[in-house]
mmCIF file of C-alpha atoms in Angstrom:
data_model
loop_
_atom_site.group_PDB
_atom_site.id
_atom_site.type_symbol
_atom_site.label_atom_id
_atom_site.label_comp_id
_atom_site.label_asym_id
_atom_site.label_seq_id
_atom_site.Cartn_x
_atom_site.Cartn_y
_atom_site.Cartn_z
ATOM 1 C CA UNK A 280 0.000 0.000 0.000
ATOM 2 C CA UNK A 281 2.882 2.336 0.840
ATOM 3 C CA UNK A 282 4.410 2.009 -2.640
ATOM 4 C CA UNK A 283 1.059 2.805 -4.328
ATOM 5 C CA UNK A 284 0.722 5.960 -2.243
ATOM 6 C CA UNK A 285 4.213 6.951 -3.352
ATOM 7 C CA UNK A 286 3.412 6.230 -7.009
ATOM 8 C CA UNK A 287 0.170 8.235 -6.788
ATOM 9 C CA UNK A 288 1.989 11.158 -5.171
ATOM 10 C CA UNK A 289 4.699 10.879 -7.825
ATOM 11 C CA UNK A 290 2.104 10.903 -10.618
ATOM 12 C CA UNK A 291 0.471 14.008 -9.197
ATOM 13 C CA UNK A 292 3.833 15.751 -8.798
ATOM 14 C CA UNK A 293 4.825 14.704 -12.336
ATOM 15 C CA UNK A 294 1.593 16.143 -13.783
ATOM 16 C CA UNK A 295 1.961 19.418 -11.864
ATOM 17 C CA UNK A 296 5.620 19.931 -12.808
ATOM 18 C CA UNK A 297 5.069 18.928 -16.464
ATOM 19 C CA UNK A 298 2.115 21.303 -16.759
ATOM 20 C CA UNK A 299 4.022 24.127 -15.063
ATOM 21 C CA UNK A 300 7.092 23.603 -17.267
ATOM 22 C CA UNK A 301 4.875 23.716 -20.362
ATOM 23 C CA UNK A 302 3.525 27.109 -19.289
ATOM 24 C CA UNK A 303 0.300 25.828 -17.723
ATOM 25 C CA UNK A 304 -2.655 24.114 -19.340
ATOM 26 C CA UNK A 305 -4.176 26.038 -22.251
ATOM 27 C CA UNK A 306 -7.152 24.977 -24.347
ATOM 28 C CA UNK A 307 -7.399 25.776 -28.023
ATOM 29 C CA UNK A 308 -3.899 27.059 -28.788
ATOM 30 C CA UNK A 309 -1.327 26.360 -31.473
ATOM 31 C CA UNK A 310 -2.040 23.026 -33.154
ATOM 32 C CA UNK A 311 -5.585 23.101 -31.847
ATOM 33 C CA UNK A 312 -6.225 25.424 -34.781
ATOM 34 C CA UNK A 313 -6.251 22.191 -36.801
ATOM 35 C CA UNK A 314 -7.140 19.354 -34.430
ATOM 36 C CA UNK A 315 -10.130 20.998 -32.784
ATOM 37 C CA UNK A 316 -11.894 21.963 -36.044
ATOM 38 C CA UNK A 317 -11.048 18.590 -37.611
ATOM 39 C CA UNK A 318 -12.647 16.726 -34.712
ATOM 40 C CA UNK A 319 -15.613 19.117 -34.588
ATOM 41 C CA UNK A 320 -16.177 18.656 -38.335
ATOM 42 C CA UNK A 321 -16.028 14.880 -37.912
ATOM 43 C CA UNK A 322 -18.755 15.174 -35.270
ATOM 44 C CA UNK A 323 -20.819 17.586 -37.384
ATOM 45 C CA UNK A 324 -19.925 17.559 -41.130
ATOM 46 C CA UNK A 325 -21.977 20.732 -41.699
ATOM 47 C CA UNK A 326 -19.401 22.818 -39.806
ATOM 48 C CA UNK A 327 -16.834 25.006 -41.587
ATOM 49 C CA UNK A 328 -18.243 24.730 -45.124
ATOM 50 C CA UNK A 329 -15.638 27.162 -46.528
ATOM 51 C CA UNK A 330 -12.758 25.235 -44.978
ATOM 52 C CA UNK A 331 -13.926 21.743 -45.883
ATOM 53 C CA UNK A 332 -11.381 21.211 -48.656
ATOM 54 C CA UNK A 333 -8.517 22.452 -46.484
ATOM 55 C CA UNK A 334 -9.527 20.235 -43.564
ATOM 56 C CA UNK A 335 -10.125 17.229 -45.832
ATOM 57 C CA UNK A 336 -6.620 17.514 -47.277
ATOM 58 C CA UNK A 337 -5.061 17.368 -43.827
ATOM 59 C CA UNK A 338 -7.429 14.953 -42.082
ATOM 60 C CA UNK A 339 -7.483 12.181 -44.667
ATOM 61 C CA UNK A 340 -4.248 10.792 -43.191
ATOM 62 C CA UNK A 341 -5.262 11.271 -39.561
ATOM 63 C CA UNK A 342 -7.524 8.493 -38.235
ATOM 64 C CA UNK A 343 -7.383 10.026 -34.754
ATOM 65 C CA UNK A 344 -10.184 12.438 -35.597
ATOM 66 C CA UNK A 345 -12.607 9.502 -35.622
ATOM 67 C CA UNK A 346 -11.279 8.271 -32.270
ATOM 68 C CA UNK A 347 -11.675 11.655 -30.581
ATOM 69 C CA UNK A 348 -15.019 12.356 -32.240
ATOM 70 C CA UNK A 349 -16.269 8.925 -31.163
ATOM 71 C CA UNK A 350 -15.162 9.596 -27.588
ATOM 72 C CA UNK A 351 -16.899 12.976 -27.584
ATOM 73 C CA UNK A 352 -20.117 11.387 -28.848
ATOM 74 C CA UNK A 353 -19.993 8.315 -26.606
ATOM 75 C CA UNK A 354 -19.248 10.306 -23.459
ATOM 76 C CA UNK A 355 -21.448 13.295 -24.432
ATOM 77 C CA UNK A 356 -18.556 15.669 -23.799
ATOM 78 C CA UNK A 357 -17.824 19.066 -25.274
ATOM 79 C CA UNK A 358 -14.376 19.285 -26.846
ATOM 80 C CA UNK A 359 -12.827 21.505 -24.123
ATOM 81 C CA UNK A 360 -13.694 18.913 -21.448
ATOM 82 C CA UNK A 361 -12.616 16.002 -23.657
ATOM 83 C CA UNK A 362 -9.294 17.683 -24.434
ATOM 84 C CA UNK A 363 -8.632 18.321 -20.737
ATOM 85 C CA UNK A 364 -9.363 14.678 -19.920
ATOM 86 C CA UNK A 365 -7.124 13.486 -22.758
ATOM 87 C CA UNK A 366 -4.388 15.841 -21.514
ATOM 88 C CA UNK A 367 -4.599 14.245 -18.052
ATOM 89 C CA UNK A 368 -4.671 10.786 -19.620
ATOM 90 C CA UNK A 369 -1.590 11.678 -21.647
ATOM 91 C CA UNK A 370 0.341 12.747 -18.557
ATOM 92 C CA UNK A 371 -0.767 9.604 -16.706
ATOM 93 C CA UNK A 372 0.279 7.346 -19.575
ATOM 94 C CA UNK A 373 3.577 9.180 -19.953
ATOM 95 C CA UNK A 374 4.259 8.729 -16.230
ATOM 96 C CA UNK A 375 3.370 5.022 -16.249
ATOM 97 C CA UNK A 376 5.220 4.282 -19.504
ATOM 98 C CA UNK A 377 8.330 6.085 -18.273
ATOM 99 C CA UNK A 378 8.350 4.014 -15.099
ATOM 100 C CA UNK A 379 7.813 0.830 -17.103
ATOM 101 C CA UNK A 380 10.633 1.694 -19.505
ATOM 102 C CA UNK A 381 13.090 2.813 -16.839
ATOM 103 C CA UNK A 382 12.413 -0.179 -14.583
ATOM 104 C CA UNK A 383 12.647 -2.483 -17.613
ATOM 105 C CA UNK A 384 16.140 -1.104 -18.162
ATOM 106 C CA UNK A 385 16.890 -1.998 -14.515
ATOM 107 C CA UNK A 386 16.975 1.632 -13.344
ATOM 108 C CA UNK A 387 16.707 2.046 -9.605
ATOM 109 C CA UNK A 388 13.964 4.240 -8.209
ATOM 110 C CA UNK A 389 16.247 7.306 -7.993
ATOM 111 C CA UNK A 390 17.293 6.938 -11.636
ATOM 112 C CA UNK A 391 13.644 6.420 -12.578
ATOM 113 C CA UNK A 392 12.732 9.617 -10.714
ATOM 114 C CA UNK A 393 15.492 11.477 -12.594
ATOM 115 C CA UNK A 394 14.142 10.134 -15.901
ATOM 116 C CA UNK A 395 10.646 11.293 -14.968
ATOM 117 C CA UNK A 396 12.019 14.721 -14.047
ATOM 118 C CA UNK A 397 13.682 14.976 -17.469
ATOM 119 C CA UNK A 398 10.379 14.139 -19.164
ATOM 120 C CA UNK A 399 8.686 17.080 -17.433
ATOM 121 C CA UNK A 400 10.958 19.504 -19.256
ATOM 122 C CA UNK A 401 9.674 21.135 -22.398
ATOM 123 C CA UNK A 402 12.163 21.171 -25.290
ATOM 124 C CA UNK A 403 11.665 22.530 -28.755
ATOM 125 C CA UNK A 404 12.168 19.814 -31.338
ATOM 126 C CA UNK A 405 15.009 20.973 -33.604
ATOM 127 C CA UNK A 406 14.023 22.846 -36.764
ATOM 128 C CA UNK A 407 10.310 22.671 -35.973
ATOM 129 C CA UNK A 408 7.764 24.669 -34.036
ATOM 130 C CA UNK A 409 6.883 21.557 -32.037
ATOM 131 C CA UNK A 410 7.798 20.909 -28.426
ATOM 132 C CA UNK A 411 8.464 17.631 -26.664
ATOM 133 C CA UNK A 412 5.755 18.454 -24.125
ATOM 134 C CA UNK A 413 2.821 20.761 -24.741
ATOM 135 C CA UNK A 414 0.632 22.614 -22.264
ATOM 136 C CA UNK A 415 -2.499 21.436 -24.043
ATOM 137 C CA UNK A 416 -3.930 18.231 -25.474
ATOM 138 C CA UNK A 417 -1.862 17.257 -28.468
ATOM 139 C CA UNK A 418 -2.151 13.891 -30.224
ATOM 140 C CA UNK A 419 1.623 13.830 -30.802
ATOM 141 C CA UNK A 420 2.334 13.855 -27.066
ATOM 142 C CA UNK A 421 -0.292 11.150 -26.455
ATOM 143 C CA UNK A 422 1.259 9.032 -29.225
ATOM 144 C CA UNK A 423 4.682 9.600 -27.651
ATOM 145 C CA UNK A 424 3.387 8.343 -24.290
ATOM 146 C CA UNK A 425 1.914 5.246 -25.945
ATOM 147 C CA UNK A 426 5.146 4.763 -27.917
ATOM 148 C CA UNK A 427 7.179 4.945 -24.728
ATOM 149 C CA UNK A 428 4.884 2.208 -23.441
ATOM 150 C CA UNK A 429 5.858 0.203 -26.536
ATOM 151 C CA UNK A 430 9.511 0.619 -25.589
ATOM 152 C CA UNK A 431 8.703 -0.585 -22.071
ATOM 153 C CA UNK A 432 7.347 -3.763 -23.654
ATOM 154 C CA UNK A 433 10.346 -4.056 -26.002
ATOM 155 C CA UNK A 434 12.844 -4.097 -23.129
ATOM 156 C CA UNK A 435 10.773 -6.882 -21.562
ATOM 157 C CA UNK A 436 10.808 -8.785 -24.893
ATOM 158 C CA UNK A 437 7.041 -8.581 -25.331
ATOM 159 C CA UNK A 438 6.971 -7.769 -29.044
ATOM 160 C CA UNK A 439 3.250 -8.366 -29.596
ATOM 161 C CA UNK A 440 2.273 -5.907 -26.849
ATOM 162 C CA UNK A 441 4.818 -3.415 -28.224
ATOM 163 C CA UNK A 442 3.359 -3.754 -31.731
ATOM 164 C CA UNK A 443 -0.146 -3.215 -30.364
ATOM 165 C CA UNK A 444 1.035 -0.017 -28.647
ATOM 166 C CA UNK A 445 2.528 1.220 -31.923
ATOM 167 C CA UNK A 446 -0.742 0.470 -33.728
ATOM 168 C CA UNK A 447 -2.671 2.410 -31.083
ATOM 169 C CA UNK A 448 -0.215 5.296 -31.312
ATOM 170 C CA UNK A 449 -0.694 5.204 -35.085
ATOM 171 C CA UNK A 450 -4.404 5.882 -34.647
ATOM 172 C CA UNK A 451 -3.610 8.926 -32.550
ATOM 173 C CA UNK A 452 -0.641 10.416 -34.470
ATOM 174 C CA UNK A 453 0.752 8.357 -37.368
ATOM 175 C CA UNK A 454 4.081 10.128 -37.839
ATOM 176 C CA UNK A 455 5.041 9.864 -34.169
ATOM 177 C CA UNK A 456 4.038 6.197 -34.164
ATOM 178 C CA UNK A 457 6.216 5.589 -37.222
ATOM 179 C CA UNK A 458 9.396 6.332 -35.264
ATOM 180 C CA UNK A 459 8.421 3.954 -32.483
ATOM 181 C CA UNK A 460 7.399 1.395 -35.088
ATOM 182 C CA UNK A 461 10.927 1.410 -36.497
ATOM 183 C CA UNK A 462 12.380 0.675 -33.056
ATOM 184 C CA UNK A 463 9.824 -2.050 -32.352
ATOM 185 C CA UNK A 464 10.426 -3.653 -35.772
ATOM 186 C CA UNK A 465 14.197 -3.671 -35.275
ATOM 187 C CA UNK A 466 13.744 -5.169 -31.802
ATOM 188 C CA UNK A 467 11.429 -7.849 -33.202
ATOM 189 C CA UNK A 468 13.918 -8.767 -35.930
ATOM 190 C CA UNK A 469 16.756 -8.810 -33.377
ATOM 191 C CA UNK A 470 14.743 -11.143 -31.151
ATOM 192 C CA UNK A 471 14.617 -13.677 -33.975
ATOM 193 C CA UNK A 472 18.388 -14.221 -33.772
#
């Protein structure tokens, strides 16, 4: 029971520090200029009639819009509430996946805590406008958390579970999942030897 209390306290601290380092939680900023309208249009195709062609060009390769729209419909949630819940889910998954990965690499608890602390830092990804951690719901960060979970399975030699994580990440953000898919594929091929 004591360890679970420590993990829960660590998760809460992780979420607070990650959110603070990202500048606080903000709804509807930056990439939400695309994701929010794309999901809203999936829910209600009559929305944004003048922007339909623009949105269609970008959304045809993003299956995540159906996932988020389906969640909004099934749970009867407005997008701001859904995005906040997904943001919390993302931080929770990132925390759990980081622990799973670090412990799978035989890190002690202090090294695991240091790894978690590093993940709370927001870094700009070189030559892009994207950050490693955002202060709002972003499918890329959710896919990264799921992909890190795939790596946690890879280090435990559970290739099927890792592949399933990559497939799930691919639904959320295909390009982020692609990078994890490469690692998982190489690990699977290496395991054959």
